[in-house]
Short mmCIF file of C-alpha atoms and ligand atoms in Angstrom, two decimals:
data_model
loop_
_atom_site.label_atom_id
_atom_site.label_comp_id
_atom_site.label_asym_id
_atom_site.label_seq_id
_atom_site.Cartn_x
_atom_site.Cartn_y
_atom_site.Cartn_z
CA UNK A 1 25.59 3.09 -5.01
CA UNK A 2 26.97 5.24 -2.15
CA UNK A 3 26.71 8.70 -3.87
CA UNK A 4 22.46 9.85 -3.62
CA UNK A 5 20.40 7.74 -5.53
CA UNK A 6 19.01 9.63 -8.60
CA UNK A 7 15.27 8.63 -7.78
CA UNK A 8 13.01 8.82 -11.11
CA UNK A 9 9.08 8.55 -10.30
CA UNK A 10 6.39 8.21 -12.96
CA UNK A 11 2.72 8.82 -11.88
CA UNK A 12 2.44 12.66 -10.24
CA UNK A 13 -1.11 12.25 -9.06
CA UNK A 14 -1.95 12.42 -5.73
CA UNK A 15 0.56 9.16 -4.55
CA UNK A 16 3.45 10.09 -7.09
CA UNK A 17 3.32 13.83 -5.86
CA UNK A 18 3.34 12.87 -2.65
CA UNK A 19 6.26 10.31 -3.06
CA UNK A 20 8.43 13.17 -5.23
CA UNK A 21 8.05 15.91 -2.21
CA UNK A 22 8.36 13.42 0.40
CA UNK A 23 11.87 11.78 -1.06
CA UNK A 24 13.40 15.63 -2.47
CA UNK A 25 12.37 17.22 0.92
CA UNK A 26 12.50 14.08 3.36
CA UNK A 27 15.68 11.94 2.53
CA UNK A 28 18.59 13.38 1.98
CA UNK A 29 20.36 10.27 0.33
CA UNK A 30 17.67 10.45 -2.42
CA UNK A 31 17.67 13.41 -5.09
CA UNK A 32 14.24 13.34 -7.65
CA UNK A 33 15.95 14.28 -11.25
CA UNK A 34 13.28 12.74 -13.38
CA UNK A 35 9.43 12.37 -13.49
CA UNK A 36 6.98 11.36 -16.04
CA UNK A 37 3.02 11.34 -16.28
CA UNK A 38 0.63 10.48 -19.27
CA UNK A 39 -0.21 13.66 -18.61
CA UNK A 40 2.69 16.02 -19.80
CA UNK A 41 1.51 19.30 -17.65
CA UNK A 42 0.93 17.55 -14.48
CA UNK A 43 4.78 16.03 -14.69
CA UNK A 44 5.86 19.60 -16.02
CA UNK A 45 4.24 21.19 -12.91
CA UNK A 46 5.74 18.35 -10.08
CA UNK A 47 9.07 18.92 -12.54
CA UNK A 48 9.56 22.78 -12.18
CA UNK A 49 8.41 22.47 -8.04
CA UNK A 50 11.35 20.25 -7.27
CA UNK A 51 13.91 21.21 -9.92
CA UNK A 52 13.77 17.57 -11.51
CA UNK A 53 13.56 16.88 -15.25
CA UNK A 54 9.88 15.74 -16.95
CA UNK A 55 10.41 12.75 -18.99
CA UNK A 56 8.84 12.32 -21.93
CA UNK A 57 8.20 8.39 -21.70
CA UNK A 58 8.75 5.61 -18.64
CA UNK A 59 11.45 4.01 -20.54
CA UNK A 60 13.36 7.45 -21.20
CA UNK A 61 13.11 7.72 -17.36
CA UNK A 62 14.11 4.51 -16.40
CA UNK A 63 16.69 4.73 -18.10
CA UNK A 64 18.33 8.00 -17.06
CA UNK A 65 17.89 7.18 -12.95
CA UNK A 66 19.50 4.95 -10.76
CA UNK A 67 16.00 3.64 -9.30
CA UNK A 68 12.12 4.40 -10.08
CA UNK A 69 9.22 5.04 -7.80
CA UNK A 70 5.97 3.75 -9.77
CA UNK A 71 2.92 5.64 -8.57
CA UNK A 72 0.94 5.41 -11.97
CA UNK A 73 -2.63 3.44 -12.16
CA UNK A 74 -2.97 -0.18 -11.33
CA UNK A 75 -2.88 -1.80 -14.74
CA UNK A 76 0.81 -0.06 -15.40
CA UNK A 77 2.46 -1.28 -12.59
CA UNK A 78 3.63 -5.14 -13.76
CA UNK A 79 4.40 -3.61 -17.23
CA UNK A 80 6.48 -0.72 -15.28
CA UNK A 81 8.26 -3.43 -12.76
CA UNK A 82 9.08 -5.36 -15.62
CA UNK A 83 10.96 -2.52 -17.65
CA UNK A 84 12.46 -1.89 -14.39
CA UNK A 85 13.69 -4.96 -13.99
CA UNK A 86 14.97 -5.60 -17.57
CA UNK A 87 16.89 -2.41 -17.09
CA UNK A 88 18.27 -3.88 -13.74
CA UNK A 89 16.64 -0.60 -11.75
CA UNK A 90 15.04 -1.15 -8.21
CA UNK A 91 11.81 -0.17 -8.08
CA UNK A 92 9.34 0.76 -5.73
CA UNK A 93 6.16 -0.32 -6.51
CA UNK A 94 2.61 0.68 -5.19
CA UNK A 95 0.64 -1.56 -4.76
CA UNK A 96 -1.09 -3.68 -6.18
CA UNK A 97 1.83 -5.14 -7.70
CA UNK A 98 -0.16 -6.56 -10.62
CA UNK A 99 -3.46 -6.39 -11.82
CA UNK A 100 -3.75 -9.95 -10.56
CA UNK A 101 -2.35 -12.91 -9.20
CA UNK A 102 -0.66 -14.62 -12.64
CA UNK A 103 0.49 -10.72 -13.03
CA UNK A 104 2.39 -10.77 -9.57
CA UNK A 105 4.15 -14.26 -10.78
CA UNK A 106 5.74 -12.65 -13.55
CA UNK A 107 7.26 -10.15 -11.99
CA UNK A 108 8.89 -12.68 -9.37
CA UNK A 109 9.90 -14.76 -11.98
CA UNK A 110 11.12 -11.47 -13.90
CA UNK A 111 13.25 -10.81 -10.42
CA UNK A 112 14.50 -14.52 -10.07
CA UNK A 113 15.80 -14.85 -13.48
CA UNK A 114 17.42 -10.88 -13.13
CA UNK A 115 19.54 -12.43 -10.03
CA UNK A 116 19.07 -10.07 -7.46
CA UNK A 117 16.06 -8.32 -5.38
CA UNK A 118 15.01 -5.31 -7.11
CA UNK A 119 11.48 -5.04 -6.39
CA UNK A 120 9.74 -3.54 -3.24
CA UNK A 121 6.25 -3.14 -2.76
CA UNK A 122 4.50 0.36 -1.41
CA UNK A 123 2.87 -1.60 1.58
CA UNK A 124 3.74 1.20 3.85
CA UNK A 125 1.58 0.25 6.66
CA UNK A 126 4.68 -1.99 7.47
CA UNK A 127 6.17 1.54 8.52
CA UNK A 128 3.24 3.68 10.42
CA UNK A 129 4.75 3.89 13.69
CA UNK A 130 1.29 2.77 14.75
CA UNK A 131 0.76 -0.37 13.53
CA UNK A 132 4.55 -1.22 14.10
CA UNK A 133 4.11 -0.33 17.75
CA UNK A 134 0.68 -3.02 17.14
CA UNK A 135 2.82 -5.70 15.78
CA UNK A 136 5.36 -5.50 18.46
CA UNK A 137 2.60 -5.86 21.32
CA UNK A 138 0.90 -8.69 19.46
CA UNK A 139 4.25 -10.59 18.63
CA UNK A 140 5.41 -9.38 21.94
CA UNK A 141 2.65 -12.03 23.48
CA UNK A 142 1.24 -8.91 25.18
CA UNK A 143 -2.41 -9.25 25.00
CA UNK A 144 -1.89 -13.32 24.53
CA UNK A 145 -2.87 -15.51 21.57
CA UNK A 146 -4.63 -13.57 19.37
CA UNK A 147 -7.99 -14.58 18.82
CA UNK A 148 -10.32 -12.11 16.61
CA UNK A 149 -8.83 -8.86 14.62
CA UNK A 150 -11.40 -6.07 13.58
CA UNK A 151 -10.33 -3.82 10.70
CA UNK A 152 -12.23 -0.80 9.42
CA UNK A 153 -10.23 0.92 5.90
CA UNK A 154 -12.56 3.86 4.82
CA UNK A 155 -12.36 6.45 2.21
CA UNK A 156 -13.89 9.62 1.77
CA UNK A 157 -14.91 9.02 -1.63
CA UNK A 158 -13.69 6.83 -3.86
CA UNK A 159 -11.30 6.63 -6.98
CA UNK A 160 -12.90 7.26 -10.33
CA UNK A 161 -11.40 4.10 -11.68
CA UNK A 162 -13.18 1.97 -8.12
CA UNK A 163 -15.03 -0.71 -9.19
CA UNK A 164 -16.22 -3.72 -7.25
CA UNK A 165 -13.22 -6.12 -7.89
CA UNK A 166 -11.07 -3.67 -6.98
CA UNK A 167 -12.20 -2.91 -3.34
CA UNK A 168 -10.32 -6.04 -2.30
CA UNK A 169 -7.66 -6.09 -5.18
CA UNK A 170 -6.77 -2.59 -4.54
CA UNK A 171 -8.08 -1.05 -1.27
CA UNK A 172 -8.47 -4.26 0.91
CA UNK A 173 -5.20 -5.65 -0.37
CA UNK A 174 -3.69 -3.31 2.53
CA UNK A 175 -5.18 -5.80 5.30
CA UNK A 176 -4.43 -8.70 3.22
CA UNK A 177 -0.87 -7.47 3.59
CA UNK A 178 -1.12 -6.39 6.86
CA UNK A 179 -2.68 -9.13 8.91
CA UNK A 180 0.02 -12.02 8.10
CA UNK A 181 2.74 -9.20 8.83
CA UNK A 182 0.68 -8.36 12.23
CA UNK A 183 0.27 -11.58 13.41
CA UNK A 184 3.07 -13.89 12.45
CA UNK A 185 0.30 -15.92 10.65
CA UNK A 186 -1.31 -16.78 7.30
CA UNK A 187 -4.79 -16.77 5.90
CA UNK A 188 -6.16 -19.94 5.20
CA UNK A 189 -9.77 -18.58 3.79
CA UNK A 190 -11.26 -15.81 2.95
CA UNK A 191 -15.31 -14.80 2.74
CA UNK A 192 -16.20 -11.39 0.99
CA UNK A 193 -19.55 -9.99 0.97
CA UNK A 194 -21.80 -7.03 0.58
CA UNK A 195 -24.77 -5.32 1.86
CA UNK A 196 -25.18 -3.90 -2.29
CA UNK A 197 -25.94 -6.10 -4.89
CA UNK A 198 -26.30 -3.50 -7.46
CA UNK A 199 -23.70 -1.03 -8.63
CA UNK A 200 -20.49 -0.80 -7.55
CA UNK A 201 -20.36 -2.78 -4.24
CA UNK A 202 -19.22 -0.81 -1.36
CA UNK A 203 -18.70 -1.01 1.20
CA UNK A 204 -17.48 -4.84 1.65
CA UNK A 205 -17.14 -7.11 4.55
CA UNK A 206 -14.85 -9.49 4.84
CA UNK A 207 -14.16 -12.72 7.02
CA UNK A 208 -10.75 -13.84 6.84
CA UNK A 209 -9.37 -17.25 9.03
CA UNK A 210 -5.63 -17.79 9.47
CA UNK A 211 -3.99 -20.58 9.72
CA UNK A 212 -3.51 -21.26 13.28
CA UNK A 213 -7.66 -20.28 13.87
CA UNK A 214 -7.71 -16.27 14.66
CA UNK A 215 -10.86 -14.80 12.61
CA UNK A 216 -10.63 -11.53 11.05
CA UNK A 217 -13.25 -8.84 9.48
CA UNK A 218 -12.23 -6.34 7.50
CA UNK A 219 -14.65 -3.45 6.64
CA UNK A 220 -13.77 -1.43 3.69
CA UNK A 221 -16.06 1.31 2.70
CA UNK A 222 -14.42 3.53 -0.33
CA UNK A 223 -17.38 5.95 -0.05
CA UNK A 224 -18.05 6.65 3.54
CA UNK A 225 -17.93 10.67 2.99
CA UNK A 226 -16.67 11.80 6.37
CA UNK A 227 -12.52 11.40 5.79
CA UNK A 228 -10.31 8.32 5.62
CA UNK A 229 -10.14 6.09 8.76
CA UNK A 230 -7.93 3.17 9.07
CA UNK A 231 -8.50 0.99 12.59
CA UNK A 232 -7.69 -2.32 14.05
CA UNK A 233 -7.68 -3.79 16.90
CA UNK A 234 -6.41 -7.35 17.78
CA UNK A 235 -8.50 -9.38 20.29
CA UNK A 236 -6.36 -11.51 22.47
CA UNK A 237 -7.02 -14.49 25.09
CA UNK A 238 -5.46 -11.87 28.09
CA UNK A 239 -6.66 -8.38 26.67
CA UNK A 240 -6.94 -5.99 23.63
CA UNK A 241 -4.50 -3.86 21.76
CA UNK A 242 -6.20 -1.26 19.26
CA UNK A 243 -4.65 1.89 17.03
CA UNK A 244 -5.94 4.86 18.75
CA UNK A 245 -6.41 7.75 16.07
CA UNK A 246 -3.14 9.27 15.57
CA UNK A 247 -2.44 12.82 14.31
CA UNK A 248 -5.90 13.56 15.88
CA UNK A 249 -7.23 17.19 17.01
CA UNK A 250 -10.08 17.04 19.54
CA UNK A 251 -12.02 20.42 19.33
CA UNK A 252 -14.64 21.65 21.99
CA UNK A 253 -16.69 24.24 20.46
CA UNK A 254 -20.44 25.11 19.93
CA UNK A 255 -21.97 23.20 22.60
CA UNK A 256 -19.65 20.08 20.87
CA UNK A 257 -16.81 17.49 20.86
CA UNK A 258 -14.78 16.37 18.35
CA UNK A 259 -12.08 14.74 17.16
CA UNK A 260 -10.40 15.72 13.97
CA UNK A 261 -10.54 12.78 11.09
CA UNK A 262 -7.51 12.62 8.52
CA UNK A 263 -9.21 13.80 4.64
CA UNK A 264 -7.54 11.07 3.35
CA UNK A 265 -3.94 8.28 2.76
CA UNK A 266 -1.41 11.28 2.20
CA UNK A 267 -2.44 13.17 5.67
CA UNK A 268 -3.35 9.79 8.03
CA UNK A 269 -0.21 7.59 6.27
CA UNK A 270 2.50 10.60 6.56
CA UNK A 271 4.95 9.33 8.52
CA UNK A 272 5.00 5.59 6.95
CA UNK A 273 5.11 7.52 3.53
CA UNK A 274 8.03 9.28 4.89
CA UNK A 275 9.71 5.95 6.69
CA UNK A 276 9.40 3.56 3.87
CA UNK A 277 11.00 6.32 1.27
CA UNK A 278 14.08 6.55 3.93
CA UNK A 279 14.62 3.24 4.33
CA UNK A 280 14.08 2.47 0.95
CA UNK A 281 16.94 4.65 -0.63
CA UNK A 282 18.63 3.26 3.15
CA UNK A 283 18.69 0.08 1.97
CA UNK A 284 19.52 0.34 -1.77
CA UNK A 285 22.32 2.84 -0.75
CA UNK A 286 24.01 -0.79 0.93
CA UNK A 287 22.95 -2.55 -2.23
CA UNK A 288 20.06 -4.26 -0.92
CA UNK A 289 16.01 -4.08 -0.86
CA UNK A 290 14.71 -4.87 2.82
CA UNK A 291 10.90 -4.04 2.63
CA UNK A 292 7.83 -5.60 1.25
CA UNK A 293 8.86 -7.71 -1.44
CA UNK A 294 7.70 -9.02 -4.91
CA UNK A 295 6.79 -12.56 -3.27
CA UNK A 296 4.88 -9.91 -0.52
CA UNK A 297 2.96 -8.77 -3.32
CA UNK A 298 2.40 -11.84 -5.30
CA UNK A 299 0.41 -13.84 -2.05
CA UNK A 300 -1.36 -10.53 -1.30
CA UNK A 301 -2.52 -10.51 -5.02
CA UNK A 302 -3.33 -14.61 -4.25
CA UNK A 303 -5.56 -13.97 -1.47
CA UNK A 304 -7.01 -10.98 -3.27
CA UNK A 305 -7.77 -13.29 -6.28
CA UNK A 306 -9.66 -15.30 -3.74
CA UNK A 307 -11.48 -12.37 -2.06
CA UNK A 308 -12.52 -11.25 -5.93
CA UNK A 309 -14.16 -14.82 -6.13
CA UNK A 310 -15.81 -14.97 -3.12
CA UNK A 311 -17.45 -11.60 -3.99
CA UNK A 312 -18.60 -13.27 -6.94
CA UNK A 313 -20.18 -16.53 -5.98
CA UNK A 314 -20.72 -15.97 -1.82
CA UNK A 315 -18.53 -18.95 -1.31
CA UNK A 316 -15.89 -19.33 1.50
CA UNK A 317 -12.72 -19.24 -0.61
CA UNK A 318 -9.63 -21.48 0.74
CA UNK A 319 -5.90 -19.58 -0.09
CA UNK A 320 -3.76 -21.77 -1.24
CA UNK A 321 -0.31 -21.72 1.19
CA UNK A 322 2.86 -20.38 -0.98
N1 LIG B 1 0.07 2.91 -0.71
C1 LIG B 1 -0.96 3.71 -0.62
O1 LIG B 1 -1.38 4.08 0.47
C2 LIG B 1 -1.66 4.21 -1.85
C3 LIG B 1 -2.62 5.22 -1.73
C4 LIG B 1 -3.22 5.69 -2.90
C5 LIG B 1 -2.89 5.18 -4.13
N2 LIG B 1 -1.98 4.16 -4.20
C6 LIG B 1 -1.62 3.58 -5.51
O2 LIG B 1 -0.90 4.56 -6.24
C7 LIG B 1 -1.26 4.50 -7.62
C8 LIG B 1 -1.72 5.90 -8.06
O3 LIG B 1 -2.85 6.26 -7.31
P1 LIG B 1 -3.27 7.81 -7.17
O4 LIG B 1 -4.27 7.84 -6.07
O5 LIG B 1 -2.07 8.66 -7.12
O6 LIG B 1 -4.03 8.03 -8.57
P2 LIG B 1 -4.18 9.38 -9.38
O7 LIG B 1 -5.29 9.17 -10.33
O8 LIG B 1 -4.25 10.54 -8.44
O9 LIG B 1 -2.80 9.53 -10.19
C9 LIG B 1 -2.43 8.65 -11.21
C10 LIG B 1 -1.52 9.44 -12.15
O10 LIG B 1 -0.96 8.54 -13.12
C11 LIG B 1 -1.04 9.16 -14.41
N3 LIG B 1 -1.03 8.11 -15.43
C12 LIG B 1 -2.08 7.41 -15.96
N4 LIG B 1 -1.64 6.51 -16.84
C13 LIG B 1 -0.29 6.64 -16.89
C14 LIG B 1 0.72 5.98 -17.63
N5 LIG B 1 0.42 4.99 -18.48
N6 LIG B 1 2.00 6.38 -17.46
C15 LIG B 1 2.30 7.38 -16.60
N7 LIG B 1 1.39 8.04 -15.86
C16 LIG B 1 0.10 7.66 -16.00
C17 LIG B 1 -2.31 10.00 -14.38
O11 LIG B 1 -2.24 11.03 -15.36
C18 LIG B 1 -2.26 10.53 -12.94
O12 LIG B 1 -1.54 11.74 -12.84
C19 LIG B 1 -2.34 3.43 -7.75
O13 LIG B 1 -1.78 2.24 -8.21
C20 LIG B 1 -2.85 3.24 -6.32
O14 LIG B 1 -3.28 1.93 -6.06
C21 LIG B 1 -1.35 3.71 -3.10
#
């Protein structure tokens, strides 16, 4: 493929439409010619605003593209990946991968048998320039061994479709990405818990331990109301590194100040959006897929499994090492 990749995407809610404008207006090796939603007006609509084609079904549009961005709901994506995959089409996948662990596996095992890497997951924190610039100073040995990481993942409101579970297989699954990526390391155990017992159960706290001893907590709150904030900051033996709130305003005004907070993924996550859709369609122009991979999604989806358990019975959950 050296020509621009003919980029089909099915989903055009609020991840697929952002996907389709970022890759027809961001990266010029990629050109959108095909979408497809359940719902046939909102692909019409995403269709007509950047002169691509609506599809009437995912397999009609897999099989008209050269590759497939799938932004639909969580329980489509394995089915999606693995229609991708039988029609030998790389696919970039948001996450989760699966609707669970044993769903993950078969999509590796889908890949393995196909011969060649065709699956990339949409863990596009890898790309924020932020938490790149993080991982560099951590691996970089510039605040020392790291010792404790604090994460906070909130959303302004949730999903419809949130439900308990899905806090760590869906939301928290970003920091069970993350962390190993940030610190070289692997979790060993993971403790979920909340301060809600009834209903759905939000927000959740979470303890994980890696491997070689750093503790993490991860606070995801899918209902905070004030605008999505994403933090960390890693605790080391000689100092502290911490995200400081990009793509901030600070206003002084009526006897006041304050700083701007993003409304939500699509405003804070721009720029990784926009990077990991580059090098994407970078990447499969040489023939190859270099992000997040299947196996990236399939221990995420492991741990998560383990987080989901934990939430269930208040036990300390061990991860088993892949
Ligand atoms: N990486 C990230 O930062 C990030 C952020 C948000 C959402 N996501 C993921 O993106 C996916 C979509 O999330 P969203 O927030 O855009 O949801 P959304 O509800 O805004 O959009 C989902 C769209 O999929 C369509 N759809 C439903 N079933 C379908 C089917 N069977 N075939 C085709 N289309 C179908 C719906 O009509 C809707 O337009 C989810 O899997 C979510 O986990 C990732």
């Amino acid at each position: 493929m050296t020509d621009r990749i003919r980029v089909g995407v099915i989903g055009t809610g609020a991840m697929g439409t952002s996907h389709a404008r970022m890759l027809a207006r961001w990266v010029p090796g990629a050109q959108v010619v095909s979408v497809h939603d359940f719902d046939a007006g909102s692909a019409q609509r995403v269709a007509a605003e950047l002169d691509a084609e609506p599809a009437g079904t995912a397999a009609e549009l897999i099989e008209a593209v050269d590759a497939v961005v799938i932004a639909a709901p969580d329980p489509t994506h394995e089915e999606l990946a693995l229609a991708c995959i039988a029609a030998d089409r790389p696919v970039l996948c948001e996450k989760p991968l699966a609707l669970d662990a044993e769903g993950a596996a078969r999509v590796v095992a889908a890949e393995a048998s196909q011969g060649r890497a065709l699956v990339q997951v949409g863990f596009m924190r890898r790309y924020d320039p932020a938490f790149v610039a993080l991982r560099q100073g951590v691996l970089g040995g510039q605040v020392g061994r790291p010792l404790v990481v604090h994460c906070v993942h909130r959303n302004a409101a949730a999903h419809p479709s949130a439900t308990s579970d899905g806090i760590v297989s869906n939301s928290m699954i970003h920091e069970l990405d993350c962390i190993p990526w940030l610190l070289g390391d692997a979790i060993a155990a993971i403790t979920v818990t909340s301060p809600r017992v009834e209903g759905i159960r939000d927000p959740q706290v979470a303890l994980l331990e890696t491997v070689r001893g750093a503790l993490v907590t991860v606070e995801v709150f899918v209902n905070a109301g004030y605008g999505y904030d994403v933090r960390c900051e890693v605790v080391g033996a000689a100092g502290t590194l911490r995200l400081t709130p990009p793509y901030g305003l600070a206003a002084r005004a009526h006897g006041g100040d304050q700083v701007q907070v993003a409304a939500d993924f699509v405003a804070r996550f721009a720029d990784a959006y926009r990077i990991e859709l580059a090098s994407w369609v970078d990447g499969l122009r040489r023939g190859e897929v270099d992000g997040p991979t299947a196996h990236d999604g399939y221990r995420a989806a492991v741990v998560a499994a383990c987080g989901v358990e934990s939430l269930h019975t208040g036990a300390r959950v061990q991860v088993p090492q892949l």
